[in-house]
Coordinates of C-alpha atoms and ligand atoms in Angstrom, one line a residue:
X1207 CA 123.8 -4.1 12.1
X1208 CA 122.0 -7.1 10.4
X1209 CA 118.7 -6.5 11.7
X1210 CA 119.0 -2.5 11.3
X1211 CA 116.7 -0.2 10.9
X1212 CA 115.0 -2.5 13.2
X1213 CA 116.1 -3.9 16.8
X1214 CA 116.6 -7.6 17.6
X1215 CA 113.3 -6.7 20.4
X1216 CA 111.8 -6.0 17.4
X1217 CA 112.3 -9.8 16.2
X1218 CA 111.3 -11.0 20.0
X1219 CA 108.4 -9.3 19.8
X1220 CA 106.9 -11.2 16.7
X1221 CA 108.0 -14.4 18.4
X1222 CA 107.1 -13.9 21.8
X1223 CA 105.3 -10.6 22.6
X1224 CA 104.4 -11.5 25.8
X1225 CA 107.7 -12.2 27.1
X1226 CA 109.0 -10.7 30.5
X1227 CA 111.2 -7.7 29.6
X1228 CA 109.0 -6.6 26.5
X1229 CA 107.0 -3.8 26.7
X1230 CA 103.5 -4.5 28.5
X1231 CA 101.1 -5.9 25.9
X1232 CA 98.0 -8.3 25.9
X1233 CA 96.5 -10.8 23.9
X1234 CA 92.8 -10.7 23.4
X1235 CA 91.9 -14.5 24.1
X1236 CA 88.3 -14.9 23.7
X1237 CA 85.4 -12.2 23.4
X1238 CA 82.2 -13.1 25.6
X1239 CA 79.0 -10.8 24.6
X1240 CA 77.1 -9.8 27.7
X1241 CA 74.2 -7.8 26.5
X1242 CA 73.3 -6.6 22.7
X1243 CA 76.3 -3.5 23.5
X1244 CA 78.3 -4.6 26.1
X1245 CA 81.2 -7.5 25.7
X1246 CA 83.6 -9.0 28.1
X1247 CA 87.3 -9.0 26.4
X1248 CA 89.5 -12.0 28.3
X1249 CA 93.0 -10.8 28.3
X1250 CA 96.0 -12.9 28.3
X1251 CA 98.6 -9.8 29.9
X1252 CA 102.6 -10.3 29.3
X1253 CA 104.8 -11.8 32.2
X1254 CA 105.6 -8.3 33.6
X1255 CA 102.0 -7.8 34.7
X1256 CA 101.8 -7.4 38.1
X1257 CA 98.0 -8.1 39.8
X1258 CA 95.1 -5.8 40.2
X1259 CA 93.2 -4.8 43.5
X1260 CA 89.4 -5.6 42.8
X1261 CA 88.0 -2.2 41.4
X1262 CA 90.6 -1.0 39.4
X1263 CA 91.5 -0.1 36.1
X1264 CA 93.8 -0.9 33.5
X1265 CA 95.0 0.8 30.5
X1266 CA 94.6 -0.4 27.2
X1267 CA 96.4 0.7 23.9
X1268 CA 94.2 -0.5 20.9
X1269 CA 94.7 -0.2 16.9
X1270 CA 91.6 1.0 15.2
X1271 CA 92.0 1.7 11.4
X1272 CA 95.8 2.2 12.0
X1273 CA 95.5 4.1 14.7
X1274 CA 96.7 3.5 18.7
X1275 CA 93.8 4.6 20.9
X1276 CA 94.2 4.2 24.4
X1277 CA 91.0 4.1 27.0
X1278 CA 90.7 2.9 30.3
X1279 CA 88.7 -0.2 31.6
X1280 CA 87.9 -1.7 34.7
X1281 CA 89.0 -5.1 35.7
X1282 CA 86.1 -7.1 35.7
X1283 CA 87.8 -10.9 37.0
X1284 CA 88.7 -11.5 40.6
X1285 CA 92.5 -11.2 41.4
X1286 CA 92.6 -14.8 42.5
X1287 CA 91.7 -15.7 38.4
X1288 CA 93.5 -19.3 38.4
X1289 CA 94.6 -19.0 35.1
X1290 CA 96.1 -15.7 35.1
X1291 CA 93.7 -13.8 32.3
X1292 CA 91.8 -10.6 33.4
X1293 CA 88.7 -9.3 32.0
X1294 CA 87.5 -6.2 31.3
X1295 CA 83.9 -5.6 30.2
X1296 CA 83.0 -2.8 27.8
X1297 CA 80.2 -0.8 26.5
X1298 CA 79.8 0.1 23.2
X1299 CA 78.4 3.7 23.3
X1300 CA 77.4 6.0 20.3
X1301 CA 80.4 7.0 18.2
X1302 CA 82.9 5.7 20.4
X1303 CA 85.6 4.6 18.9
X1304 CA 87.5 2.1 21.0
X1305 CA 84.3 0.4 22.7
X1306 CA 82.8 -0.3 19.6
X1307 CA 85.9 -2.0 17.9
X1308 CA 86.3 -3.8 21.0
X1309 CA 82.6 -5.1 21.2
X1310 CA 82.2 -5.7 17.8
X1311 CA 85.5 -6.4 15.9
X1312 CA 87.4 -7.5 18.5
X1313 CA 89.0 -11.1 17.6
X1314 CA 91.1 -13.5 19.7
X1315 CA 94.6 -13.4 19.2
X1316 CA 94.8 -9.5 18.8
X1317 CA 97.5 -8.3 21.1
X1318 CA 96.7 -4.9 22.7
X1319 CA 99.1 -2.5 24.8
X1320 CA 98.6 -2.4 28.5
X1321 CA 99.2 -0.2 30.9
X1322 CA 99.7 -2.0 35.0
X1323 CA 96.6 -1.7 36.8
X1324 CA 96.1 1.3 38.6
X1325 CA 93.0 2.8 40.7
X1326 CA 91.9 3.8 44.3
X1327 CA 88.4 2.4 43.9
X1328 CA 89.3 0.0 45.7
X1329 CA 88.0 -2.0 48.8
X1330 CA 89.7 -1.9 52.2
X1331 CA 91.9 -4.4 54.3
X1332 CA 89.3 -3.8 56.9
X1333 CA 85.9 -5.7 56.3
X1334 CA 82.7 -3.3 56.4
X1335 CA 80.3 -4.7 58.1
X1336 CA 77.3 -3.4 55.4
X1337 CA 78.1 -2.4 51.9
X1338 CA 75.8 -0.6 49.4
X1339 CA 77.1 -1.1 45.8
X1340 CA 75.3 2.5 43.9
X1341 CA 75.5 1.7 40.2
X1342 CA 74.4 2.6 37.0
X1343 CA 74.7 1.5 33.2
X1344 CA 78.5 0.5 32.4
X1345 CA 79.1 1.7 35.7
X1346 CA 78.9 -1.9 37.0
X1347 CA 82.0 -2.9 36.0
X1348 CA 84.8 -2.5 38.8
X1349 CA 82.0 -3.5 41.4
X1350 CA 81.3 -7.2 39.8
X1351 CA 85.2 -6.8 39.9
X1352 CA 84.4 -6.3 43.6
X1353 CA 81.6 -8.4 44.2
X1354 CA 83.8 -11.6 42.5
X1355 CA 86.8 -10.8 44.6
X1356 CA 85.2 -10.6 48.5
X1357 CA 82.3 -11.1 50.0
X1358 CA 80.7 -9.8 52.8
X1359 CA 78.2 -10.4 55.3
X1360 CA 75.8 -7.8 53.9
X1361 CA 75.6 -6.5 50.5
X1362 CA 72.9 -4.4 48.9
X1363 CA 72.9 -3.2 45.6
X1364 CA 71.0 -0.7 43.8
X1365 CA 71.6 -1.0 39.8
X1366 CA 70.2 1.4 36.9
X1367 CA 70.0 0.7 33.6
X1368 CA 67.0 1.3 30.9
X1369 CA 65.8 -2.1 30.5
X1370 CA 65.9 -5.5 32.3
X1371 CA 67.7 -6.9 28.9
X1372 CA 70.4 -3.9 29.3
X1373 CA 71.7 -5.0 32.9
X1374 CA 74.9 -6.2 32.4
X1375 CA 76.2 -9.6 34.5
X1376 CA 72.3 -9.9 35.1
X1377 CA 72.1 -13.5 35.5
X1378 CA 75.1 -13.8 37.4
X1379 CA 73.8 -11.2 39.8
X1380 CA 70.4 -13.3 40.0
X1381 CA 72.7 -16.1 40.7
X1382 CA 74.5 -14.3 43.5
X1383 CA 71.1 -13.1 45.0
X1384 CA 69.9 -17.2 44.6
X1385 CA 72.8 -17.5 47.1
X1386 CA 71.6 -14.6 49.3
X1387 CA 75.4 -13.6 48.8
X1388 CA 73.6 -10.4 47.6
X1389 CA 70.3 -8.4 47.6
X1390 CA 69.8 -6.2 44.6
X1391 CA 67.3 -3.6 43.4
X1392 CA 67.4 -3.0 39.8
X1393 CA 65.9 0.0 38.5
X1394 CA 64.5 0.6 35.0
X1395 CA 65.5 4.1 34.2
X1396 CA 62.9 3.4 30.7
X1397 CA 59.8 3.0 33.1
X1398 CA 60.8 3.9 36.3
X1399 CA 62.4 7.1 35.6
X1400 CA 65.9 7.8 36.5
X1401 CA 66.8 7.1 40.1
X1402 CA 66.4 10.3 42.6
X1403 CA 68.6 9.3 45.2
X1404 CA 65.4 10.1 47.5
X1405 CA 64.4 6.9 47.0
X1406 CA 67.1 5.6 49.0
X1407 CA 65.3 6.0 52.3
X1408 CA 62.9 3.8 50.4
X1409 CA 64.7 1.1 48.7
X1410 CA 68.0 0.8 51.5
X1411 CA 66.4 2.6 54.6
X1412 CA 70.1 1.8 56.5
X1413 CA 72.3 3.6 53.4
X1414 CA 73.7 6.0 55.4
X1415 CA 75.2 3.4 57.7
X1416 CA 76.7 1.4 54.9
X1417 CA 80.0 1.3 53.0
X1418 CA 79.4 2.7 49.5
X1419 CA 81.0 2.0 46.2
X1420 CA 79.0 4.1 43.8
X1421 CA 80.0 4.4 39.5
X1422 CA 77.9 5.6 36.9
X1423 CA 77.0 8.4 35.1
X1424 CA 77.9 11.8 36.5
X1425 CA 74.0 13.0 37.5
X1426 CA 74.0 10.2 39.7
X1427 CA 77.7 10.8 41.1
X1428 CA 76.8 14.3 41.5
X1429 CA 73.3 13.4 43.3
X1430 CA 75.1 10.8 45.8
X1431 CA 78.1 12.9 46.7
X1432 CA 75.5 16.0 47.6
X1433 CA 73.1 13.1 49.1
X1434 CA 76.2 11.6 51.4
X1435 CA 77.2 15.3 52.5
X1436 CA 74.0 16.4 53.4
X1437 CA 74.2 13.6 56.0
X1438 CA 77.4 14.0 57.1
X1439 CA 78.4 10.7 55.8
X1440 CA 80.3 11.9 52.9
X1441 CA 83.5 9.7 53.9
X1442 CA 81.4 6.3 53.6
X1443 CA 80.9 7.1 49.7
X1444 CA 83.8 6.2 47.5
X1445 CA 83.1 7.0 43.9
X1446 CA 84.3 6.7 40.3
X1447 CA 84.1 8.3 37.3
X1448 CA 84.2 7.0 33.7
X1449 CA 84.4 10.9 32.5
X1450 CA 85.5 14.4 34.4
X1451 CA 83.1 16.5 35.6
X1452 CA 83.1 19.3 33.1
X1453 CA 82.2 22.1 35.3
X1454 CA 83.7 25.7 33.5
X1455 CA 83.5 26.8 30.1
X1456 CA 84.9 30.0 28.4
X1457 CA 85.9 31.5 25.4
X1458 CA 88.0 29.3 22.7
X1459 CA 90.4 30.3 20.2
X1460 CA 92.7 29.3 17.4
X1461 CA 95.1 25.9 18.4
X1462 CA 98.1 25.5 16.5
X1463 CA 99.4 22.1 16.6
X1464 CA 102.6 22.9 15.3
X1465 CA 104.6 20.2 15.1
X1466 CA 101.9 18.5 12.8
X1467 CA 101.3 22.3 10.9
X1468 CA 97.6 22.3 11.0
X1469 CA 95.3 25.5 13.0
X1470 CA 91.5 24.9 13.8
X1471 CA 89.1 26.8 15.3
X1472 CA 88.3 25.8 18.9
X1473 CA 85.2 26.4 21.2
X1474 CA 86.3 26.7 25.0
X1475 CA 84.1 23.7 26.2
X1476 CA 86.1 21.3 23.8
X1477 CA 88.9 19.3 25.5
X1478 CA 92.0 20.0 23.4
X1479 CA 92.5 15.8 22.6
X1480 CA 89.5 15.8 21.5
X1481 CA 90.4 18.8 19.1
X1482 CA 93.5 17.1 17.8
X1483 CA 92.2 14.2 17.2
X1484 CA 89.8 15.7 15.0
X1485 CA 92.0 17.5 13.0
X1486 CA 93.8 14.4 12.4
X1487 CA 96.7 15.2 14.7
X1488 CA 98.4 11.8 16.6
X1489 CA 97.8 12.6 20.1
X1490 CA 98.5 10.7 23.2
X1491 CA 95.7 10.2 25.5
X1492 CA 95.3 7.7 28.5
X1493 CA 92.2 7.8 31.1
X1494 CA 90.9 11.0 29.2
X1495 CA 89.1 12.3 32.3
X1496 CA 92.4 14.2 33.9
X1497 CA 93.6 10.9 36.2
X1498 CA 96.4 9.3 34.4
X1499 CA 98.6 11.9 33.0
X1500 CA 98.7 9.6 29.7
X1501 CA 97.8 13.0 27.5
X1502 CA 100.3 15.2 28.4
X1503 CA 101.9 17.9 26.1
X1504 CA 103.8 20.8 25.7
X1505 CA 101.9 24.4 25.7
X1506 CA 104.2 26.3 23.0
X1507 CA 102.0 29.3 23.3
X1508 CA 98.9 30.8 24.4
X1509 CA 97.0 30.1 27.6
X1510 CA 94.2 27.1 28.5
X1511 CA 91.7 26.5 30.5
X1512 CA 91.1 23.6 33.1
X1513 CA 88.0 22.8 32.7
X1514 CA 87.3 21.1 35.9
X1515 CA 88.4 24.4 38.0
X1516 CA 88.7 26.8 35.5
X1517 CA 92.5 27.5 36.2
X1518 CA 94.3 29.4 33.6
X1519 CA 97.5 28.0 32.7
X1520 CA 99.9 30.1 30.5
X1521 CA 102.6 28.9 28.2
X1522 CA 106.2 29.0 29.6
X1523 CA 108.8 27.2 29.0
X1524 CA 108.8 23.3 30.3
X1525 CA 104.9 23.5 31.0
X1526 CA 102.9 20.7 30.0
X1527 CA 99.3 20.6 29.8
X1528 CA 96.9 17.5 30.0
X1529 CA 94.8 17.8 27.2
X1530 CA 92.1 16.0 27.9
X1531 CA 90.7 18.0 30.3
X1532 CA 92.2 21.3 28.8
X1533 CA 90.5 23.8 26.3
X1534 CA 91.7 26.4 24.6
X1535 CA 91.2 30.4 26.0
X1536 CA 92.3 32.2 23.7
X1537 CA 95.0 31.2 21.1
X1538 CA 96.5 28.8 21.8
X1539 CA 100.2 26.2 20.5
X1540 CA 100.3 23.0 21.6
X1541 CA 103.5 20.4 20.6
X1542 CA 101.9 18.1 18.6
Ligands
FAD1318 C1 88.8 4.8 35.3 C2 87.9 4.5 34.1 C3 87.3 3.2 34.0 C4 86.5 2.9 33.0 N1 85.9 1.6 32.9 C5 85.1 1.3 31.9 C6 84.5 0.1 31.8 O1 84.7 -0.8 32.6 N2 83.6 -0.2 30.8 C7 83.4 0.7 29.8 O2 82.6 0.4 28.9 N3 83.9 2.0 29.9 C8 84.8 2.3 30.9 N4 85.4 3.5 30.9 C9 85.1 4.5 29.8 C10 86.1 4.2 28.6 O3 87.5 4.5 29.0 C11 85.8 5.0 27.4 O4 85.7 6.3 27.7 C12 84.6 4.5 26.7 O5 84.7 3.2 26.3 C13 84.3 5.4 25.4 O6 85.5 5.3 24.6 P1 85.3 5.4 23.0 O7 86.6 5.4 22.3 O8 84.3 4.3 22.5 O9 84.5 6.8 22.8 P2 85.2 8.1 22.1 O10 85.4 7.8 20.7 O11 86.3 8.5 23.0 O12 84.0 9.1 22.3 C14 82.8 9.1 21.5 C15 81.8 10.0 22.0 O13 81.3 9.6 23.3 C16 81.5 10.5 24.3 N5 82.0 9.7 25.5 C17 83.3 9.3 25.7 N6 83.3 8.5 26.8 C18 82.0 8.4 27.2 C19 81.4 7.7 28.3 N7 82.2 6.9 29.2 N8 80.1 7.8 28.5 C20 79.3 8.5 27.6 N9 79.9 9.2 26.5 C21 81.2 9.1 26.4 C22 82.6 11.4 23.8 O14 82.5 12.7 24.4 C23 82.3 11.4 22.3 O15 81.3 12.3 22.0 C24 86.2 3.9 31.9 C25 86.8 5.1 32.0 C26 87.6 5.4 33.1 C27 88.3 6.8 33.2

């Protein structure tokens, strides 16, 4: 009754958010640039935060103008860190929201939300004898989580990214190489062209023999996962993916968000967070690329589109919808 309307966890949590018991949060502890767009965020997580393999992920809940965002990052720090703080390095792209704020307003001492680590690009208990690392851009990320975590006998890595300057970890991967922990091919997508995956005869004539971790954009995803098949050594390539694979489009329609009481046009390539959001409706998201289940909502009414498979699913009652890889066909009422 005294502390009504709010809880005494509410009082904790201005004392000691990071307490075991409270709600999973962070605190931003230093911000480390890395190259003129990318940043490395060291996190201090709360007591209930349970470890990472090397290569995963974490959610994080972030307020931007008022606003909780949540994105996904991969853990950047080993899991043997001795002072308990995980990294995550981000990329500030054009328009983006959240990697922007966090790249270039991010302060120390700015708690965050976090989610536990979760992820299955991740290395096995066994040791490979040969590992290719395939990676492009931002797409670095949970592999120097990987590459700081275990090493192995013989590691090859083939990095893209537009210009020497824009390689992230760069000197750190010079160091490693230094060390022959590591031998590394970068490529210049601004003079070389982007990588065809041709080229790996070339530059790692033994690929196909090797253990690959491949991230990065999706035409290179795409390329290696056709590459690896052709050659029958599809399970040797583990991927990930920073966004889904939009592969069918249809018609749109109206969306009715009617808990909020607002109706927009919609296209049917548009995922239905991203047509919320821009209407100014508070949606949940997580991962937004369909893995994390962060995004999901009721479907009052109408019918949507999957726009990974193109599966049709039409409103009944109790089905729910994850909107970030859902557009509308047709009309369409989602509980927001
Ligand atoms: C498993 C996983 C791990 C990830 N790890 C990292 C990581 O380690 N480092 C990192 O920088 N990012 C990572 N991402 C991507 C990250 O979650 C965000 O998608 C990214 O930071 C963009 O968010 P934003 O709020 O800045 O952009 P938004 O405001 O959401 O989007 C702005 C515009 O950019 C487009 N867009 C959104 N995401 C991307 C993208 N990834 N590439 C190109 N265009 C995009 C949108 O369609 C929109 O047009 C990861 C994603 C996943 C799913």
């Amino acid at each position: 009754m005294v502390t009504t309307p709010l809880l005494p966890s509410d009082y904790l949590d201005l004392v000691s958010p990071l307490r075991a018991g409270a709600d999973l949060r962070g605190r931003i502890e230093a911000v480390h640039p890395e190259t003129g767009d990318a940043a490395s965020i060291v996190i201090r997580p709360g007591r209930g935060w349970r470890g990472h393999a090397a290569g995963q992920y974490v959610r994080i809940g972030v307020d931007v103008d008022g606003v909780r965002l949540w994105r996904a990052y991969s853990i950047t720090s080993p899991t043997n860190r001795q002072d308990g703080r995980v990294t995550i390095t981000v990329k500030a792209i054009p328009d983006g929201k959240v990697s922007n704020h966090l790249v270039r307003e991010a302060k120390p001492g700015t708690l965050i939300q976090l989610d536990q680590a979760t992820g299955d690009f991740v290395l096995p208990q066994a040791k490979p004898a040969k590992v290719l690392y395939l990676t492009a851009g931002s797409g670095i990320t949970p592999v120097m989580g990987m590459l700081r975590d275990t090493e192995f006998d013989d590691v090859v890595m083939v990095h893209c990214a537009p210009q020497p300057h824009d390689v992230i970890f760069r000197s750190e991967l010079h160091d490693l190489v230094a060390d022959k922990k590591l031998r590394l091919t970068e490529v210049h997508t601004d003079t070389d062209g982007m990588l065809d995956i041709a080229r790996l005869d070339d530059l790692v004539p033994d690929w196909a023999e090797r253990e690959t971790w491949a991230c990065g954009p999706a035409g290179l995803l795409d390329a290696a996962e056709e590459h690896w098949t052709e050659h029958g050594v599809q399970e040797r390539l583990h991927t990930e993916r920073f966004r889904p694979s939009i592969v069918v489009a249809g018609d749109g329609g109206e969306v009715t968000f009617s808990t909020t009481g607002k109706t927009v046009d919609a296209d049917g390539a548009t995922p239905l967070l991203d047509v919320g959001e821009e209407a100014g409706v508070l949606m949940p998201s997580g991962c937004r690329m369909g893995i994390c289940f962060g995004c999901i909502t009721p479907l009052k009414a109408g019918a949507v589109r999957d726009l990974r498979t193109g599966e049709i699913t039409e409103a009944e009652p109790g089905v729910l919808i994850q909107t970030c890889v859902s557009a509308a066909a047709g009309p369409c009422d989602i509980e927001r």
